[in-house]
PDB file of C-alpha atoms in Angstrom:
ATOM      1  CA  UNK A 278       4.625  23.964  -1.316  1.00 88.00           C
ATOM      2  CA  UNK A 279       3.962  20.501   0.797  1.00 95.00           C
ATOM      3  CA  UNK A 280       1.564  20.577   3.876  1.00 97.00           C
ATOM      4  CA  UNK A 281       1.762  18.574   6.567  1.00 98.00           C
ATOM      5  CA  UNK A 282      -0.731  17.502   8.920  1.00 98.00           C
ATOM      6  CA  UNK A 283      -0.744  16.625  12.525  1.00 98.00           C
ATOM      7  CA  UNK A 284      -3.225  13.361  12.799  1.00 98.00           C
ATOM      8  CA  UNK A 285      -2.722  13.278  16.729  1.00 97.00           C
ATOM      9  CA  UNK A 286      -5.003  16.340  16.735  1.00 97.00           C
ATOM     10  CA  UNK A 287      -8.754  15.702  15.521  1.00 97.00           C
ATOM     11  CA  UNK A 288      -9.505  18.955  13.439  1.00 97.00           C
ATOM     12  CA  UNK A 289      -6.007  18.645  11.686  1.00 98.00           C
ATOM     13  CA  UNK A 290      -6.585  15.278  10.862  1.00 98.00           C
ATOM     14  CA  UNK A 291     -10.107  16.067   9.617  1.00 98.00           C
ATOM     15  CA  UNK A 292      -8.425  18.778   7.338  1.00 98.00           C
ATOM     16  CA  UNK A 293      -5.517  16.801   6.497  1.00 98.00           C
ATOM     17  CA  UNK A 294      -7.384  13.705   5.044  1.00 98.00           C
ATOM     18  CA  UNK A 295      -9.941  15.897   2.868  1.00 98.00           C
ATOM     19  CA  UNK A 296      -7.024  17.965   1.495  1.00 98.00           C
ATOM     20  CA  UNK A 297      -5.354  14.676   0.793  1.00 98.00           C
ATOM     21  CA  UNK A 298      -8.059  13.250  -0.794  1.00 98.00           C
ATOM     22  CA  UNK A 299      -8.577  16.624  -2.910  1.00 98.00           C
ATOM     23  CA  UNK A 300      -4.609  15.831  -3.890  1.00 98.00           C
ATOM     24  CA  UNK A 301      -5.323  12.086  -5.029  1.00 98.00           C
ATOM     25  CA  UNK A 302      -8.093  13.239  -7.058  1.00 98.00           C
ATOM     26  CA  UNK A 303      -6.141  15.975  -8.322  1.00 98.00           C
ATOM     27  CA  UNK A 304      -3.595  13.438  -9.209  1.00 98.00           C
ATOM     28  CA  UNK A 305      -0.933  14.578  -6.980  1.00 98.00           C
ATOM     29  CA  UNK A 306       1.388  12.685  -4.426  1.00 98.00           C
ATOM     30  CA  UNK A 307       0.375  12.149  -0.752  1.00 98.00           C
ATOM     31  CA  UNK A 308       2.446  10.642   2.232  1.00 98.00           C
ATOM     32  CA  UNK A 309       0.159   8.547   4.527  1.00 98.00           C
ATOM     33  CA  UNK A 310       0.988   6.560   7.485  1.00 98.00           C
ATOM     34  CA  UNK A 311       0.528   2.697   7.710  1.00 97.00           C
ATOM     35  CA  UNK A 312       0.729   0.044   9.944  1.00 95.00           C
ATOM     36  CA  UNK A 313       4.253  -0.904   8.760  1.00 94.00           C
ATOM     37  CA  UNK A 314       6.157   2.257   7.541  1.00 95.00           C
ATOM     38  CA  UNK A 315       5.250   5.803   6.100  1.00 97.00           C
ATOM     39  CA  UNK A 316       4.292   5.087   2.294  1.00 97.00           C
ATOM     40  CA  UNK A 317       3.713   7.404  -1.096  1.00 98.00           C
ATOM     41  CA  UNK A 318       0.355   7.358  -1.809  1.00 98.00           C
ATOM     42  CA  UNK A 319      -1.257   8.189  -6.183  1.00 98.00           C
ATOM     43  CA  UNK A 320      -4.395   7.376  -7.674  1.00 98.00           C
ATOM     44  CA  UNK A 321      -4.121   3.724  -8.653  1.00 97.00           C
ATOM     45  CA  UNK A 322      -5.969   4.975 -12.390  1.00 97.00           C
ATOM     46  CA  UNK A 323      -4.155   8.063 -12.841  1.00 97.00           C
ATOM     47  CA  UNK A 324      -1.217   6.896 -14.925  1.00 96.00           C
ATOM     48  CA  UNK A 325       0.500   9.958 -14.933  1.00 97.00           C
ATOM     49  CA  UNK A 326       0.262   9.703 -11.066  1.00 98.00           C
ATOM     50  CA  UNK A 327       1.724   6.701 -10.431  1.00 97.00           C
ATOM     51  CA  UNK A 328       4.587   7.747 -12.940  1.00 97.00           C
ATOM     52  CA  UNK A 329       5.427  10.516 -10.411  1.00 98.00           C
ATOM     53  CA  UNK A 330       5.158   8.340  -7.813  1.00 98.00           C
ATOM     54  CA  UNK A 331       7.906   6.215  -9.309  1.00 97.00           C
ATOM     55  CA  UNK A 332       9.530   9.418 -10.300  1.00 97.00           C
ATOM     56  CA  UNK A 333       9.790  10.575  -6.787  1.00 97.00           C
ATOM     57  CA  UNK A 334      11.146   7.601  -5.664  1.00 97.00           C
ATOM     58  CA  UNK A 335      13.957   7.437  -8.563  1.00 96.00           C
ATOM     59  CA  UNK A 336      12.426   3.962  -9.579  1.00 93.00           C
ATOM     60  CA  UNK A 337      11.821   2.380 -13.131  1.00 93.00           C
ATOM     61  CA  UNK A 338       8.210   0.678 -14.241  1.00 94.00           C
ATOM     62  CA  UNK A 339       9.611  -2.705 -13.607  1.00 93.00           C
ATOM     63  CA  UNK A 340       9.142  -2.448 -10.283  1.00 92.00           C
ATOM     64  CA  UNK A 341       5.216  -1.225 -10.086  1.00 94.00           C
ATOM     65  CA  UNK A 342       3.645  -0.358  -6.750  1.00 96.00           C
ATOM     66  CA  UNK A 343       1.164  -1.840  -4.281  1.00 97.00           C
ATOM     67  CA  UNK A 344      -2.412  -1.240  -4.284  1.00 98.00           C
ATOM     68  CA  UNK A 345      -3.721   0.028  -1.215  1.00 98.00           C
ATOM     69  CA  UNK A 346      -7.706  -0.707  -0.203  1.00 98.00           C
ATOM     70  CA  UNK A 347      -9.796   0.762   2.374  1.00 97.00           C
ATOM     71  CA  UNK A 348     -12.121  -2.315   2.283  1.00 97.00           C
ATOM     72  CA  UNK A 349     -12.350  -5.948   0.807  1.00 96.00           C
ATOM     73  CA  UNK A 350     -14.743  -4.891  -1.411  1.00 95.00           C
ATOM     74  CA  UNK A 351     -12.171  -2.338  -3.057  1.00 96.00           C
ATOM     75  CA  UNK A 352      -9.810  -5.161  -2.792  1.00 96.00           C
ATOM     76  CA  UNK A 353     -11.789  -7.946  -4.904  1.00 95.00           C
ATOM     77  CA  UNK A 354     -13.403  -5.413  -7.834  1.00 96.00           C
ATOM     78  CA  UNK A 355      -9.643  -5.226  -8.541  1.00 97.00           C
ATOM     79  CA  UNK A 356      -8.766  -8.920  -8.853  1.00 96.00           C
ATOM     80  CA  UNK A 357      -9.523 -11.368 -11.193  1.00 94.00           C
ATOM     81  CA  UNK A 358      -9.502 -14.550  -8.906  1.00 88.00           C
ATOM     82  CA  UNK A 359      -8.706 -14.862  -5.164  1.00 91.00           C
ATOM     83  CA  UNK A 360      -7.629 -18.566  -5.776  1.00 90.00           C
ATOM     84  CA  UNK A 361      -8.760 -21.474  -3.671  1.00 94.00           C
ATOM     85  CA  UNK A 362      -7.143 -19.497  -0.558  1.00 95.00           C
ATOM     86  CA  UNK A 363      -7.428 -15.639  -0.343  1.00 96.00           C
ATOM     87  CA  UNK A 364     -10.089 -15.325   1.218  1.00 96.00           C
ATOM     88  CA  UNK A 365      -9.529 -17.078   3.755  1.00 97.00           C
ATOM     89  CA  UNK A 366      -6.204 -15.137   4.397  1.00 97.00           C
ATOM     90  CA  UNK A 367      -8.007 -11.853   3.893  1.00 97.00           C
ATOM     91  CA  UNK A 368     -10.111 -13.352   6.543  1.00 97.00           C
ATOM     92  CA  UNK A 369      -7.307 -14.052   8.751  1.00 98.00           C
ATOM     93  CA  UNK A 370      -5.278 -11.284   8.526  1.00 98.00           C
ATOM     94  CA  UNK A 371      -6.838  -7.832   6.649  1.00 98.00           C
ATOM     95  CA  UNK A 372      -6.492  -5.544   7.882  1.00 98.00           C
ATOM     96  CA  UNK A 373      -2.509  -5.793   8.286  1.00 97.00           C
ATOM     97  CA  UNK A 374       0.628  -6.186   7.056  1.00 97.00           C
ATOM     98  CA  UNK A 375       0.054  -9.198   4.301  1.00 98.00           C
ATOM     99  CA  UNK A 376       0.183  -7.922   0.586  1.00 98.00           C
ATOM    100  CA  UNK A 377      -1.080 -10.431  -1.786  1.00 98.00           C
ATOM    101  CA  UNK A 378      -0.221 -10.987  -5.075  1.00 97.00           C
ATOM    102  CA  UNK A 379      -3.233 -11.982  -7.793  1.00 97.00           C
ATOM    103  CA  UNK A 380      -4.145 -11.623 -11.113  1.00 96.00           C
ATOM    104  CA  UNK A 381      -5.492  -8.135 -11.760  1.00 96.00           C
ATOM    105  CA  UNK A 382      -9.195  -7.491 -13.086  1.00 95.00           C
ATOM    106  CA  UNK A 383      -8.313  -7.528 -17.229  1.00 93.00           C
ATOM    107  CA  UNK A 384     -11.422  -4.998 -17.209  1.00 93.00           C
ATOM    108  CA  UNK A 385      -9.660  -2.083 -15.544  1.00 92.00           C
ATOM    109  CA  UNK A 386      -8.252   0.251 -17.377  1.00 88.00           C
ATOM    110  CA  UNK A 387      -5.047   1.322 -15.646  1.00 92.00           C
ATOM    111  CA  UNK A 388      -0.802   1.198 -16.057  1.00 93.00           C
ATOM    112  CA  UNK A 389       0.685   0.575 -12.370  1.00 94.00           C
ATOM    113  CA  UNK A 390       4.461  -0.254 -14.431  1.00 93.00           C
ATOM    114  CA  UNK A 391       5.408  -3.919 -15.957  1.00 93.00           C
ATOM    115  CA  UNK A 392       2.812  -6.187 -13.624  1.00 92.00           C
ATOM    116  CA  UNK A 393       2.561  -9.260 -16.126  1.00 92.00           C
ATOM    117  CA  UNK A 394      -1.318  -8.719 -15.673  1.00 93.00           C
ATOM    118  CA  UNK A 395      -0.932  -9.327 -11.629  1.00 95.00           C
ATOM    119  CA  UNK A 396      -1.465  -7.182  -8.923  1.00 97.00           C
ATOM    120  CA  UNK A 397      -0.226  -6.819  -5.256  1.00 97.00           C
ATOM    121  CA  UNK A 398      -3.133  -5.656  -2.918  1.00 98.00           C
ATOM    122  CA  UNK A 399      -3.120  -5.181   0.810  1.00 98.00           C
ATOM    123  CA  UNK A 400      -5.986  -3.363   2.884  1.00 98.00           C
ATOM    124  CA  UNK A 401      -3.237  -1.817   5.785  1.00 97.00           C
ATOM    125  CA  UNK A 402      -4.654  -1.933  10.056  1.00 96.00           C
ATOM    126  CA  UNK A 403      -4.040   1.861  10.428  1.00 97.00           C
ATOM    127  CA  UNK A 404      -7.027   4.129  11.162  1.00 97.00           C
ATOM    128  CA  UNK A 405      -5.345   7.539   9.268  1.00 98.00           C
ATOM    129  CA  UNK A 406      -4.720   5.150   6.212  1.00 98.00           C
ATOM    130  CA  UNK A 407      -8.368   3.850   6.573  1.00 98.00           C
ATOM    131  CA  UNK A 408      -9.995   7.090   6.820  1.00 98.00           C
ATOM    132  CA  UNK A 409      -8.210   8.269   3.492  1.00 98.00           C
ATOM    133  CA  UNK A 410      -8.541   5.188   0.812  1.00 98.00           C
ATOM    134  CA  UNK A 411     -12.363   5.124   2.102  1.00 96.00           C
ATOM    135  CA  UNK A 412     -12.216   8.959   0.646  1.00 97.00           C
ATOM    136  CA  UNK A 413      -9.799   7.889  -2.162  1.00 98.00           C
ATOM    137  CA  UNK A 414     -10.324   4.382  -3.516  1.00 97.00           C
ATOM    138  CA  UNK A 415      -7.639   1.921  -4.571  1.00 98.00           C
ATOM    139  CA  UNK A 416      -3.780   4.077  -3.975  1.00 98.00           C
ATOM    140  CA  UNK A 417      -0.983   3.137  -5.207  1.00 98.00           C
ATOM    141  CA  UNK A 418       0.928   3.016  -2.183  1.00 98.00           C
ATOM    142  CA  UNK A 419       5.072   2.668  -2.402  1.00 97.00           C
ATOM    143  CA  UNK A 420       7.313   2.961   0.892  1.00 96.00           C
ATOM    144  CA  UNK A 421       7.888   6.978   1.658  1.00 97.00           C
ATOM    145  CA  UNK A 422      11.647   6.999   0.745  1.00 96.00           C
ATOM    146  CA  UNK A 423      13.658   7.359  -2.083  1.00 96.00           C
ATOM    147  CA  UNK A 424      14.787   4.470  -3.920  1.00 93.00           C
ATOM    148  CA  UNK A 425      17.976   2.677  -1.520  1.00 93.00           C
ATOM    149  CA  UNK A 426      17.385   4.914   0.869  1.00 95.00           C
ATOM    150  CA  UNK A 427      15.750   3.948   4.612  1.00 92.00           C
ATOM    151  CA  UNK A 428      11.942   3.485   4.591  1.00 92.00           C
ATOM    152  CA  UNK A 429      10.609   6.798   6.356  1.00 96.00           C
ATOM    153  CA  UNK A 430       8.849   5.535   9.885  1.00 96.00           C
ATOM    154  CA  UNK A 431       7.960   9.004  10.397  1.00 97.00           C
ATOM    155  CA  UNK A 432       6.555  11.797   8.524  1.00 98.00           C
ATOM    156  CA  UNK A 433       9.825  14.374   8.924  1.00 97.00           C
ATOM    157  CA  UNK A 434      11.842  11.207   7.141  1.00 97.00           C
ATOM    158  CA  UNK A 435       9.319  10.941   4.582  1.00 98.00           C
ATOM    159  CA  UNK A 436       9.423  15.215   4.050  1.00 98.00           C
ATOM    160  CA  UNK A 437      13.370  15.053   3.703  1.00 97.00           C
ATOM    161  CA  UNK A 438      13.446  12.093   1.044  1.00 97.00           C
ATOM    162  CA  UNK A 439      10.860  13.444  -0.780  1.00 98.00           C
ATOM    163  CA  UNK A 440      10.349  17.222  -0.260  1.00 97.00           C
ATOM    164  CA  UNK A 441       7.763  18.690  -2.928  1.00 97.00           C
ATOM    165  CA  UNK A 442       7.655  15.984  -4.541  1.00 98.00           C
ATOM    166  CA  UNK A 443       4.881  15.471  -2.394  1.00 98.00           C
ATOM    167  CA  UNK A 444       1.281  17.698  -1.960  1.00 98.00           C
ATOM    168  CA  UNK A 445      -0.049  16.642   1.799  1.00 98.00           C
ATOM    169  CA  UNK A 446       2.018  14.994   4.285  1.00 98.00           C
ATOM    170  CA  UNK A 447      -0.281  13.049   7.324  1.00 98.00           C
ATOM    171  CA  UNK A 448       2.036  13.005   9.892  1.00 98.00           C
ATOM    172  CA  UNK A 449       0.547  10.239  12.275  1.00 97.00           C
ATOM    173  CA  UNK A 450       3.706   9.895  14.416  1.00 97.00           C
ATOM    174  CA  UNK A 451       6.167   7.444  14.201  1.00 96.00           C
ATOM    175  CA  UNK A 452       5.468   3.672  13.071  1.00 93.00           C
ATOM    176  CA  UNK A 453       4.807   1.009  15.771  1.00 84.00           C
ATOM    177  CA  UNK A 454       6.817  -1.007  13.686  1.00 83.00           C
ATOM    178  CA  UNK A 455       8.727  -0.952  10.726  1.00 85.00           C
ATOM    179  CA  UNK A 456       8.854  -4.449   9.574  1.00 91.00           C
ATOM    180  CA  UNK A 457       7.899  -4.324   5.539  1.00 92.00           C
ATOM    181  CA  UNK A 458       4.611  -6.409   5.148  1.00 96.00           C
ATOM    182  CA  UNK A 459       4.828 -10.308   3.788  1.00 97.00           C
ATOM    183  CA  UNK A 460       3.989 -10.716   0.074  1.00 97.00           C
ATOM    184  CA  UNK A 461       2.551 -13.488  -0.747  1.00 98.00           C
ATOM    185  CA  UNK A 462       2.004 -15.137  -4.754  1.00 97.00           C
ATOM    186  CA  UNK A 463      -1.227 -16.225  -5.130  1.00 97.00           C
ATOM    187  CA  UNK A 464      -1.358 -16.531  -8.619  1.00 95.00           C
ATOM    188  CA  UNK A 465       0.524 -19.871  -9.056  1.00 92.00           C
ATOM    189  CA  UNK A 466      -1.339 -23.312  -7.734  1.00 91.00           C
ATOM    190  CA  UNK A 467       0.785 -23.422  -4.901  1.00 94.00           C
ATOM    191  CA  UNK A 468       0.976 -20.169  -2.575  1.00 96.00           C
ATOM    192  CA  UNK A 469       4.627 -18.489  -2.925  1.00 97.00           C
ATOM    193  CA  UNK A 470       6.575 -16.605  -0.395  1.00 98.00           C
ATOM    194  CA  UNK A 471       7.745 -13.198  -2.322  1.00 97.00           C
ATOM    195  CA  UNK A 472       9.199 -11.742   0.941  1.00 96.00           C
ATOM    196  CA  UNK A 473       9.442 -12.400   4.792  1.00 96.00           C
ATOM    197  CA  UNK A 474       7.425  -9.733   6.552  1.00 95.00           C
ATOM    198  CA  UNK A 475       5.623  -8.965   9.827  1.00 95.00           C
ATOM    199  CA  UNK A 476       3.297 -11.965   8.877  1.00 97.00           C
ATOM    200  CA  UNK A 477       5.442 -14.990  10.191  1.00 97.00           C
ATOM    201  CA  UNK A 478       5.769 -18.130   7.466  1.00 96.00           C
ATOM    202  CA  UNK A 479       4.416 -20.657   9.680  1.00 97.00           C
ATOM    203  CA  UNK A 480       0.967 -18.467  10.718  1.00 97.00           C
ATOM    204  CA  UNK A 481       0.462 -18.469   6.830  1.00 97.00           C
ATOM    205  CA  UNK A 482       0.675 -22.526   7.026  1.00 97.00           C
ATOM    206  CA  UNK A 483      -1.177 -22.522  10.164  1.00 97.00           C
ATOM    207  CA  UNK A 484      -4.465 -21.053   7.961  1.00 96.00           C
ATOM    208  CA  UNK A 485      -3.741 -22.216   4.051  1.00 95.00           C
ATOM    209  CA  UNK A 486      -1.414 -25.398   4.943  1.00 94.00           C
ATOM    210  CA  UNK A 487       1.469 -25.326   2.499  1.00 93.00           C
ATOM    211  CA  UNK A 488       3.437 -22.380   1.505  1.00 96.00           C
ATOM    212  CA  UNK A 489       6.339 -22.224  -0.762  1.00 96.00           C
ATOM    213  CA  UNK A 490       9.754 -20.640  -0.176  1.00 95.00           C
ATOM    214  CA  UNK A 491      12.982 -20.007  -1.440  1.00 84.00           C
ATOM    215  CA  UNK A 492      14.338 -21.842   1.395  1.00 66.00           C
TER     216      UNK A 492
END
């Protein structure tokens, strides 16, 4: 049976986060609240957890999940090279909605889906998000809705999508905002736009200079 948690009130969230935490390292499901939408939280190294995540979702292993960080720390132990500009994006804009695509650490051992050997990493500006992955480690951290469906901007969405699918629910009312965050390719010589996000193209330029795009 799924439990939800009410993060506006201090003792719940308190509760909620250890029991979540308990759930990750149980490798079960968790809903979580970002600063972009609701998302669908596993332990990034449980394989058979982020195969349910997928699962819940009704998506295949070509299209693996995000990673989740509580800190850059977290972030960099999991990728092989930040490239001449990451860090100065982290920098610039961590925590918050940029994901960034590098080339994963070869020395972990874990199976997000079909990654090519890269890995998309974001550290999210939400203090309920924050509080868990600093409990959890690396997540792998999808959108809270089932695959075609609406992303979830509150926890109630999330809970009807997903049901008991899910273990803990933190409900930490509804998003500010539900613009998806921008991914950005870092593992070719030139940065790539992967997808427009609440991170505006031409703030990226303003820090790293050129960016490509489709357009």
């Amino acid at each position: 049976m799924a439990r939800r948690f009410d993060c506006s009130d201090l003792e719940q969230r308190t509760v909620g986060v250890m029991e979540a935490a308990a759930a990750v390292r149980r490798g079960e499901l968790v809903v979580l609240p970002t600063d972009t939408v609701y998302g669908i939280g596993a332990d990034a190294f449980t394989p058979a957890a982020v195969t349910a995540l997928l699962d819940a979702k009704g998506r295949g292993r070509e299209m693996p999940p995000p990673v989740l960080v509580g800190t850059v720390r977290a972030a960099t132990a999991l990728i092989e090279d930040l490239g001449p500009y990451g860090q100065d994006l982290i920098d610039a804009f961590w925590p918050g909605p940029l994901t960034l695509v590098c080339k994963a650490n070869r020395a972990l051992s874990w199976d997000l889906g079909e990654t090519k050997g890269t890995v998309a990493v974001r550290m999210p500006l939400h203090p309920v998000a924050l509080d868990l992955l600093k409990e959890t480690g690396p997540m792998a951290v999808s959108s809270a809705n089932r695959s075609g469906a609406p992303a979830a901007t509150t926890a109630e969405e999330a809970q009807e999508q997903l049901g008991d699918s899910v273990e803990v629910y933190l409900d930490g009312g509804k998003t500010t905002d539900d613009t998806p965050s921008t991914i950005l390719d870092l593992t070719t010589a030139v940065p790539r736009l992967l997808r427009r996000g609440a991170i505006p193209v031409e703030k990226l330029r303003g820090i790293i200079g050129y960016v490509a795009t489709d357009a």
